[in-house]
Short mmCIF file of C-alpha atoms in Angstrom, two decimals:
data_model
loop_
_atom_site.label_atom_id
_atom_site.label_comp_id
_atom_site.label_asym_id
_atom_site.label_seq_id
_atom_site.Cartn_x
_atom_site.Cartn_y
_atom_site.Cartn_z
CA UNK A 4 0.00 0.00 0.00
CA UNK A 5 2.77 2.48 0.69
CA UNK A 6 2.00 5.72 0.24
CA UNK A 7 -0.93 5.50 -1.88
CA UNK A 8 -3.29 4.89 0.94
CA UNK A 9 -3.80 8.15 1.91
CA UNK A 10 -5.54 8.62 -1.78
CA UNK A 11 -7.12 5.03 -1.21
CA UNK A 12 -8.64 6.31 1.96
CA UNK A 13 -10.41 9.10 0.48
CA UNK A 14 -11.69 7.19 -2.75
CA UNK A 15 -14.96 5.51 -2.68
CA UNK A 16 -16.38 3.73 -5.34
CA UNK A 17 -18.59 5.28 -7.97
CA UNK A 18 -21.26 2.08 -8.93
CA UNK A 19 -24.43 2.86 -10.36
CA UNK A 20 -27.92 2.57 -8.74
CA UNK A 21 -26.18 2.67 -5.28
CA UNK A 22 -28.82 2.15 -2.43
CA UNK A 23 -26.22 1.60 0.63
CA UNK A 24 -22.72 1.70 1.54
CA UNK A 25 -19.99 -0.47 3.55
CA UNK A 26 -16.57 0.16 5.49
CA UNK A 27 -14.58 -1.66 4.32
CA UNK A 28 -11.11 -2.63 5.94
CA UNK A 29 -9.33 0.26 4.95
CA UNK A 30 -11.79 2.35 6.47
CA UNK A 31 -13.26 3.50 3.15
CA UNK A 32 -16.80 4.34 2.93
CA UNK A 33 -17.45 2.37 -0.06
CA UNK A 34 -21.28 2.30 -2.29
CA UNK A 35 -22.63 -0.80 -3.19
CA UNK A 36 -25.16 -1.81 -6.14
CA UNK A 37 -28.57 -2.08 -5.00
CA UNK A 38 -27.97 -6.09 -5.10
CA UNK A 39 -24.69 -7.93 -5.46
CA UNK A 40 -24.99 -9.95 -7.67
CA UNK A 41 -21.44 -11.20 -9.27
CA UNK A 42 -18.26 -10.81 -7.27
CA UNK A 43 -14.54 -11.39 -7.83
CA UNK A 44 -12.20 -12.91 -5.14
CA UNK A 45 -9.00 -10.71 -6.11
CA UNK A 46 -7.42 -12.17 -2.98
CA UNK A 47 -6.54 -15.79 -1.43
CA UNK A 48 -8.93 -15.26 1.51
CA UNK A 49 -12.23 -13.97 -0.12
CA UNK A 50 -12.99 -17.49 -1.29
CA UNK A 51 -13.42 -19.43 1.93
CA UNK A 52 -15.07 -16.81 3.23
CA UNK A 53 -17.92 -16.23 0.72
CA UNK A 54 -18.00 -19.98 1.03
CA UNK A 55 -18.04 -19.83 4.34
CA UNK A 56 -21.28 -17.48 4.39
CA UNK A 57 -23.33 -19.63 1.65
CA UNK A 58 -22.71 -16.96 -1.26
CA UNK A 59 -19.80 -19.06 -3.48
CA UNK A 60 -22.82 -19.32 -6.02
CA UNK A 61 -21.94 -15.19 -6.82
CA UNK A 62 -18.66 -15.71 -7.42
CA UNK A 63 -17.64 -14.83 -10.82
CA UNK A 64 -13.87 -15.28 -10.90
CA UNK A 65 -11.61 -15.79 -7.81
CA UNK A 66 -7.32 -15.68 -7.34
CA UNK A 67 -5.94 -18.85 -7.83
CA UNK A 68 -5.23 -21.50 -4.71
CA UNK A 69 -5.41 -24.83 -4.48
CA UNK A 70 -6.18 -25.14 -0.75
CA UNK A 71 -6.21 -28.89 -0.07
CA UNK A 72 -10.30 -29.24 1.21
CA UNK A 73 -11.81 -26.89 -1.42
CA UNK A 74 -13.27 -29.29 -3.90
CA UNK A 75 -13.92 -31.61 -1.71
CA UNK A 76 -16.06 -29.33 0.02
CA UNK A 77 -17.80 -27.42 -2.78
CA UNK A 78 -17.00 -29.57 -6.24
CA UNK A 79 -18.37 -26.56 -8.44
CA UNK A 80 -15.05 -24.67 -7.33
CA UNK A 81 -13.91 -26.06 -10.12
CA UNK A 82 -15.90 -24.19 -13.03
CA UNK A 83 -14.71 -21.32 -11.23
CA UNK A 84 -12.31 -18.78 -13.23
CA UNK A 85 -9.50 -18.22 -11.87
CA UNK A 86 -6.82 -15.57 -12.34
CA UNK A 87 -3.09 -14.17 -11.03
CA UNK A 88 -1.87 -10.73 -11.16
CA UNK A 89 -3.49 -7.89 -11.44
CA UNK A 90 -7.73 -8.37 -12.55
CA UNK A 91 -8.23 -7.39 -16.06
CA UNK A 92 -10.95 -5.21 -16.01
CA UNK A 93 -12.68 -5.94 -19.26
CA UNK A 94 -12.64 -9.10 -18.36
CA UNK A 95 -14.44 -8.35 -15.17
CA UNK A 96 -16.93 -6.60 -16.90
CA UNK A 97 -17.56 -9.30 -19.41
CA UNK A 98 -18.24 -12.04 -16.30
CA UNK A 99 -20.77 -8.97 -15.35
CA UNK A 100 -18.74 -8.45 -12.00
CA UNK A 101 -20.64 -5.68 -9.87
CA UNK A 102 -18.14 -6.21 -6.75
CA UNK A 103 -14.78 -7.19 -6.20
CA UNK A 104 -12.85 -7.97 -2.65
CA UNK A 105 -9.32 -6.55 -3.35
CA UNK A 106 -5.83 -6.29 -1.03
CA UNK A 107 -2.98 -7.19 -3.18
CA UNK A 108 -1.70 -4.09 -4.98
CA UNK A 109 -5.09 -2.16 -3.61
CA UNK A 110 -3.57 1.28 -4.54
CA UNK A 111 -3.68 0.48 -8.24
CA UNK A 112 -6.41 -1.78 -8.53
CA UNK A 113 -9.21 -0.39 -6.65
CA UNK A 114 -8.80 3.12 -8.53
CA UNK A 115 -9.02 0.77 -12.02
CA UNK A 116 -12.29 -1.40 -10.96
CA UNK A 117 -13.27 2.42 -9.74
CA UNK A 118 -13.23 3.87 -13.24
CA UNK A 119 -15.69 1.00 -14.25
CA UNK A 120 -18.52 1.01 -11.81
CA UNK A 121 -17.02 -2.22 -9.76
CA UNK A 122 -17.23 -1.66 -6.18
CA UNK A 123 -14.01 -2.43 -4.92
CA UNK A 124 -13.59 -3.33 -1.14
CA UNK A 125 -10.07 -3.71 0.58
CA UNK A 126 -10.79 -7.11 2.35
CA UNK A 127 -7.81 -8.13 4.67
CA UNK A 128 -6.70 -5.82 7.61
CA UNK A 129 -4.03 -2.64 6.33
CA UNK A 130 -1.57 -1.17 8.80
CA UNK A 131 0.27 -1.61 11.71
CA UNK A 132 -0.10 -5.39 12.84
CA UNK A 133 -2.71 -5.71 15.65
CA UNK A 134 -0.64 -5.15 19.17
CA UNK A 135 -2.88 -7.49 21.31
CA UNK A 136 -4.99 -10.45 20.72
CA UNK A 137 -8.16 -8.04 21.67
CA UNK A 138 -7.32 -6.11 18.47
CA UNK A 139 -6.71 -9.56 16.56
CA UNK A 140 -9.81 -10.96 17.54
CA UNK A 141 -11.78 -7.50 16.63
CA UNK A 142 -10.22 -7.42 13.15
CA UNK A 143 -10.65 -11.41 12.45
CA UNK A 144 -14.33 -10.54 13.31
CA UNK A 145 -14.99 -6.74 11.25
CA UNK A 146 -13.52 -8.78 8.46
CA UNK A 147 -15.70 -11.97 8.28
CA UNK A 148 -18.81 -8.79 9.20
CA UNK A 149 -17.76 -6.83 5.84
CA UNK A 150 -18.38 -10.25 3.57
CA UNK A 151 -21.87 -10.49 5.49
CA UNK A 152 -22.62 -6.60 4.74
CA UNK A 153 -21.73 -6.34 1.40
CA UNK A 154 -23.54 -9.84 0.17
CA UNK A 155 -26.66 -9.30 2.28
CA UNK A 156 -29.46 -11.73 3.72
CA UNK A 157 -28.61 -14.45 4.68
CA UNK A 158 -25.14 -14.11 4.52
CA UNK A 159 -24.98 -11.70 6.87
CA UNK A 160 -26.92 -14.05 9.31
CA UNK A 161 -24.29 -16.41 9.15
CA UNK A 162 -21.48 -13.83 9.28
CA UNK A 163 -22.69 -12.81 13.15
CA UNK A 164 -23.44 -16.54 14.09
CA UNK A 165 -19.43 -17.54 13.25
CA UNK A 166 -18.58 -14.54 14.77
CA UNK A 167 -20.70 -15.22 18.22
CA UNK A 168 -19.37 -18.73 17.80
CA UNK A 169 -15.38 -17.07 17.41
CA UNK A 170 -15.35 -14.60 20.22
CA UNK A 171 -17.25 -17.42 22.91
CA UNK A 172 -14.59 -20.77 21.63
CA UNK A 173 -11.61 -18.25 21.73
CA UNK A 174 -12.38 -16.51 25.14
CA UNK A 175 -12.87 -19.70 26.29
CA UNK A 176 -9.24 -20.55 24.91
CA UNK A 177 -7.84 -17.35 26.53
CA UNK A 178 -9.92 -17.85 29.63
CA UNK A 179 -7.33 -20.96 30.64
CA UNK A 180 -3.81 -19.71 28.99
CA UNK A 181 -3.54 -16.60 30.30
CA UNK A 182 -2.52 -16.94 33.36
CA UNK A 183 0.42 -18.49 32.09
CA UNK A 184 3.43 -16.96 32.65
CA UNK A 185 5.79 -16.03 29.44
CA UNK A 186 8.84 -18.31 30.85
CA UNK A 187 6.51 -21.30 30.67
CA UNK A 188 4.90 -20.92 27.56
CA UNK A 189 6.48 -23.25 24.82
CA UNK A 190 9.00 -21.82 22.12
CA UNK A 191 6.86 -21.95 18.82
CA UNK A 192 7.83 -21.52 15.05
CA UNK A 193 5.86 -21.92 12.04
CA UNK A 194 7.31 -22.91 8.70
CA UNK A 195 5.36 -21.43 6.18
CA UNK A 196 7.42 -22.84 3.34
CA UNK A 197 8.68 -23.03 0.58
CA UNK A 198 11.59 -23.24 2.38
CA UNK A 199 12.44 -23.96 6.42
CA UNK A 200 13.44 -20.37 7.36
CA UNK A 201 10.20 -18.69 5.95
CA UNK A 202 7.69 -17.59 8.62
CA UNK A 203 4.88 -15.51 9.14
CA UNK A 204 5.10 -12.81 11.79
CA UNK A 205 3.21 -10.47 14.10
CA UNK A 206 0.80 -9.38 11.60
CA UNK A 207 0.13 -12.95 11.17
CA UNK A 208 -3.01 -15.24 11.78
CA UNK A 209 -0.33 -18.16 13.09
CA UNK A 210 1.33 -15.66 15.30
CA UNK A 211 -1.96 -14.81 17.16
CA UNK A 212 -3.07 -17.89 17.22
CA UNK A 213 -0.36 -19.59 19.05
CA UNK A 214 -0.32 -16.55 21.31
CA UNK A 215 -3.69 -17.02 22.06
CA UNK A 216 -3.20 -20.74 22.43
CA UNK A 217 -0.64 -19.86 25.24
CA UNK A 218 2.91 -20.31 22.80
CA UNK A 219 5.64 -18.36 23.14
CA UNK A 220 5.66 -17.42 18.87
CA UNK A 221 9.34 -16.75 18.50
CA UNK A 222 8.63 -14.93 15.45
CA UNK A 223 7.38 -11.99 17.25
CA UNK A 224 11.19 -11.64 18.67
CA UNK A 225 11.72 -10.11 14.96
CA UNK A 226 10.07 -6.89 13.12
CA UNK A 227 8.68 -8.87 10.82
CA UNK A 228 4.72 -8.62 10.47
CA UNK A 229 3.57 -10.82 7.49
CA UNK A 230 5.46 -13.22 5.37
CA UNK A 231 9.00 -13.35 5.46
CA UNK A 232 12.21 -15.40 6.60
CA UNK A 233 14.29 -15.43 9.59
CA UNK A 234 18.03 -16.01 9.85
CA UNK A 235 18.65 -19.68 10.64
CA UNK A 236 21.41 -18.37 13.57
CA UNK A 237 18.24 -16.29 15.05
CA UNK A 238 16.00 -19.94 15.10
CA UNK A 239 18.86 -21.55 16.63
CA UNK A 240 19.03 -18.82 19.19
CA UNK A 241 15.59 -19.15 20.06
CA UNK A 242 15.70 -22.84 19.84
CA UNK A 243 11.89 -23.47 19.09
CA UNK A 244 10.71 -26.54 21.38
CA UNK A 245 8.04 -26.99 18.81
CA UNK A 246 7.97 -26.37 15.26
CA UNK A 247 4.98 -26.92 12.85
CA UNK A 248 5.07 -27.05 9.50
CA UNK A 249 2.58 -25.85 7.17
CA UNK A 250 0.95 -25.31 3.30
CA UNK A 251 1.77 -29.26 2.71
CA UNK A 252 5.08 -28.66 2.69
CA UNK A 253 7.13 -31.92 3.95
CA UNK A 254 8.82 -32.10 7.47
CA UNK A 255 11.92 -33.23 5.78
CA UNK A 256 12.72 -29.67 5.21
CA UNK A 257 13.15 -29.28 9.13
CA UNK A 258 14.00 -32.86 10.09
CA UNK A 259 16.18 -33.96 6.94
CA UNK A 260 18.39 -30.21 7.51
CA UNK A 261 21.53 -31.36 9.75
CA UNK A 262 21.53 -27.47 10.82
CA UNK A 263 18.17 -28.34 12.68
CA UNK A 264 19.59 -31.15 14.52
CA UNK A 265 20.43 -29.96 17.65
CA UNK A 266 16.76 -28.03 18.12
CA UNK A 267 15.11 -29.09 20.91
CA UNK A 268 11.81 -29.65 18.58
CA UNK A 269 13.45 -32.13 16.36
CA UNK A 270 15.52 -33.71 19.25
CA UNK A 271 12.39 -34.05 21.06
CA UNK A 272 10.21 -35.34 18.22
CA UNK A 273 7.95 -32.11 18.56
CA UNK A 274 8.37 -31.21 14.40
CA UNK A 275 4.63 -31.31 13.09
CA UNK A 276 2.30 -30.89 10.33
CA UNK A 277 0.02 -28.28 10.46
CA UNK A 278 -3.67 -29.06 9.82
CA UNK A 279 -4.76 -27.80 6.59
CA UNK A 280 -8.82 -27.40 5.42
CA UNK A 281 -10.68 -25.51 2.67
CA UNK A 282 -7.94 -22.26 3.52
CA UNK A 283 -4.61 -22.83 4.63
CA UNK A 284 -4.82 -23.01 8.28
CA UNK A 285 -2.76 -19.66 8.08
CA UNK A 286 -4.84 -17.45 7.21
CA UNK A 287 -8.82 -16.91 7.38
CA UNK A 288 -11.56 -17.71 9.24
CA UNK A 289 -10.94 -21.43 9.82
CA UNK A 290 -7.56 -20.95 10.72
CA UNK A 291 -8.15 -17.94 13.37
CA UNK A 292 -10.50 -20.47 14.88
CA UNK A 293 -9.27 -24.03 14.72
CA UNK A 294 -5.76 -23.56 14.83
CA UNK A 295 -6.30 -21.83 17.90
CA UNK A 296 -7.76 -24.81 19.46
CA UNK A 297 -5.31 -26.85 18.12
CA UNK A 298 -2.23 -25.29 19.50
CA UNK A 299 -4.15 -24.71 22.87
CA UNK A 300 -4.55 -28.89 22.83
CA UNK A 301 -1.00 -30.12 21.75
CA UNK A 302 0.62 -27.47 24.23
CA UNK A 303 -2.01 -28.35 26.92
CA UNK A 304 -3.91 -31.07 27.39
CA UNK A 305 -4.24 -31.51 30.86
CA UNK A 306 -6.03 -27.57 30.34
CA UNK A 307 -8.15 -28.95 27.39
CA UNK A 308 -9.10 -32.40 28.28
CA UNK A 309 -12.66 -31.47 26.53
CA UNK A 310 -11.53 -30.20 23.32
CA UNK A 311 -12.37 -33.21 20.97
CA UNK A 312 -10.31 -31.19 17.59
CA UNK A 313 -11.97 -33.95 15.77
CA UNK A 314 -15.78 -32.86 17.25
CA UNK A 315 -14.59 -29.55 16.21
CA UNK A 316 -13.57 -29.68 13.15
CA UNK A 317 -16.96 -32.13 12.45
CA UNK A 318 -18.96 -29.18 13.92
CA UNK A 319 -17.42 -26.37 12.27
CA UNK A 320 -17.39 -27.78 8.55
CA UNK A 321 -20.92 -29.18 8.81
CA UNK A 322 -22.19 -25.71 10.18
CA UNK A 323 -20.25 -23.44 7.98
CA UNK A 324 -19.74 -25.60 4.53
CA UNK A 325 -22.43 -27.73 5.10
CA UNK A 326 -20.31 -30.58 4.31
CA UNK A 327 -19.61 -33.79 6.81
CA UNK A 328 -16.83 -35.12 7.04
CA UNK A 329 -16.42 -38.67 8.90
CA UNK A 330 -13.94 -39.85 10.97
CA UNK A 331 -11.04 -40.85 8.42
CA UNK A 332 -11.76 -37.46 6.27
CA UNK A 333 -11.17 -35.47 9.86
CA UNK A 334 -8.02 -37.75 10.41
CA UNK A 335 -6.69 -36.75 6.68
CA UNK A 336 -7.00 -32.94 7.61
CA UNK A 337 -5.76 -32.80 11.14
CA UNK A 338 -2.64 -34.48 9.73
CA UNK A 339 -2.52 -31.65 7.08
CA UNK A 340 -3.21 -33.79 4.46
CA UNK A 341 -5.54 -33.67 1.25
CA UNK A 342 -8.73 -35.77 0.64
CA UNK A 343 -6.52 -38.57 -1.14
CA UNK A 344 -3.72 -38.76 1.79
CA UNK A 345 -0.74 -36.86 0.10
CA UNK A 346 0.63 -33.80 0.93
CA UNK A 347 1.66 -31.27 -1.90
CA UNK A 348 1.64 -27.62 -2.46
CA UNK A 349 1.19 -27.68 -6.28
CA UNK A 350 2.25 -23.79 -5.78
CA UNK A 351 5.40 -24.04 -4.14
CA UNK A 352 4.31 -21.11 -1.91
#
């Protein structure tokens, strides 16, 4: 965003037969067509989200993944257009796209879609990274709110039951870690991949999530607030006692590395894949919630002897993508593995 949010602030979007308006997560007063109709996911995280809420029938064209759960969950993903880069705007216009969610490269793009009637609605949080887990847990929830707003009905129903169902499962999560004290909290570190040294900082779903979970994330020992890497001497300094890896990427990168050896988390055994679901479980709704619970169970379960992550992962995809998964599919994903049993990131990202 740079300096072009100041200008981004102060532009709102100019669609026709406008009958009410939205904040969106810029803090841009932004007008809406009388109906949405036809979106485009310009960003990773609009997808599960619109899915999420019941809407994925409205999407018109969406940023390329290849999340591990998402066709499983929702097969018509697949007819789905998908696209990289910056949106094309004829193209847009030619799918008859009324709204698009935008973040990547929001200073350019949301001025284009502007020019063209698309109301265009900065979707993930800009800024300084949230300083507590209060401010996490209010800007997981405004997000998942703005989806509801802008598509309406029903969707917004189901936007303020996850939310009710968030802020109650993580309080309750908070409610028995945080009374423990920062010297006892285990040494965490995330591997987002592709390689062993790139992480995801304070700006980061993982990052609050284990902090939440009662972790000690020893990313947040760096400036670092989204995706980046740290220095290999700096993870051997902080000698994580538990390291999970994510996005399908193998443990071998952390376990088959001889400068890992001496780690406590691969001398220990304590190297781990992350669970993975219709999102990456670093990043969206899914992930602010289950990985949450996840980390609060492997760190502690003599604090969460009744949090069944296979009831709640049950629960939470047959409430919000009405899909049910039994007891091998739940298995599959809580060992971050795809429908079939492998693990691959197809993106290498």
């Amino acid at each position: 965003m740079g300096a072009t949010l100041g200008a981004l602030l102060a532009l709102a979007c100019c669609g026709t037969a406008a009958a009410r308006s939205v904040i969106d997560m810029a803090g841009r007063s932004v007008e809406l067509p009388a109906q949405v109709r036809r979106v485009a996911c310009l960003e990773v995280l609009c997808y599960p989200r619109v899915f999420m809420l019941g809407a994925e029938a409205r999407i018109g064209l969406m940023y390329d993944t290849a999340a591990p759960w998402m066709v499983a969950t929702n097969p018509q993903v697949r007819s789905i257009p998908r696209m990289v880069g910056e949106p094309n705007v004829e193209e847009l216009l030619a799918r008859g796209i009324d709204t698009a969610f935008v973040f990547y490269d929001a200073g350019r793009v949301v001025p284009k879609l502007a020019t063209v009637g698309i109301a265009a609605l900065v979707s993930q949080p800009v800024g300084p990274p949230p300083a507590t887990a209060e401010a996490f847990i209010a800007d997981t929830m405004r997000a998942v709110r703005l989806f509801g707003q802008v598509l309406g009905g029903e969707a917004e129903a189901r936007a303020e039951e996850w939310c009710r169902i968030f802020e109650t499962r993580i309080r309750r999560v908070l409610a028995r870690t945080a009374d423990i004290p920062a010297a006892q909290r285990p040494r965490l570190y995330y591997v987002r991949g592709p390689q062993a040294v790139n992480t995801q900082g304070r700006g980061s779903y993982t990052y609050w999530s284990g902090t939440i979970a009662g972790a000690s994330m020893i990313a947040g020992a760096l400036p670092l607030a989204g995706r980046g890497s740290m220095a290999m001497e700096d993870i051997l300094r902080w000698d994580p006692q538990v390291v999970l890896v994510g996005r399908q990427y193998p443990l071998a990168l952390v376990q088959g590395d001889p400068r890992w050896a001496d780690v406590t988390a691969v001398r220990e055994g304590r190297v781990l894949s992350t669970p993975e679901g219709v999102f990456y479980w670093d990043g969206g709704p899914e992930s602010a919630l289950l990985l949450t619970e996840f980390i609060a169970r492997l760190l502690y379960p003599d604090r969460f002897p009744d949090l069944d992550m296979r009831a709640e992962v049950q629960e939470y995809y047959a409430r919000f993508y009405r899909t049910r998964l039994d007891d091998a599919a739940v298995g599959r994903l809580l060992r971050g593995e795809a429908p079939d049993g492998s693990r691959h990131n197809p993106f290498n990202n």
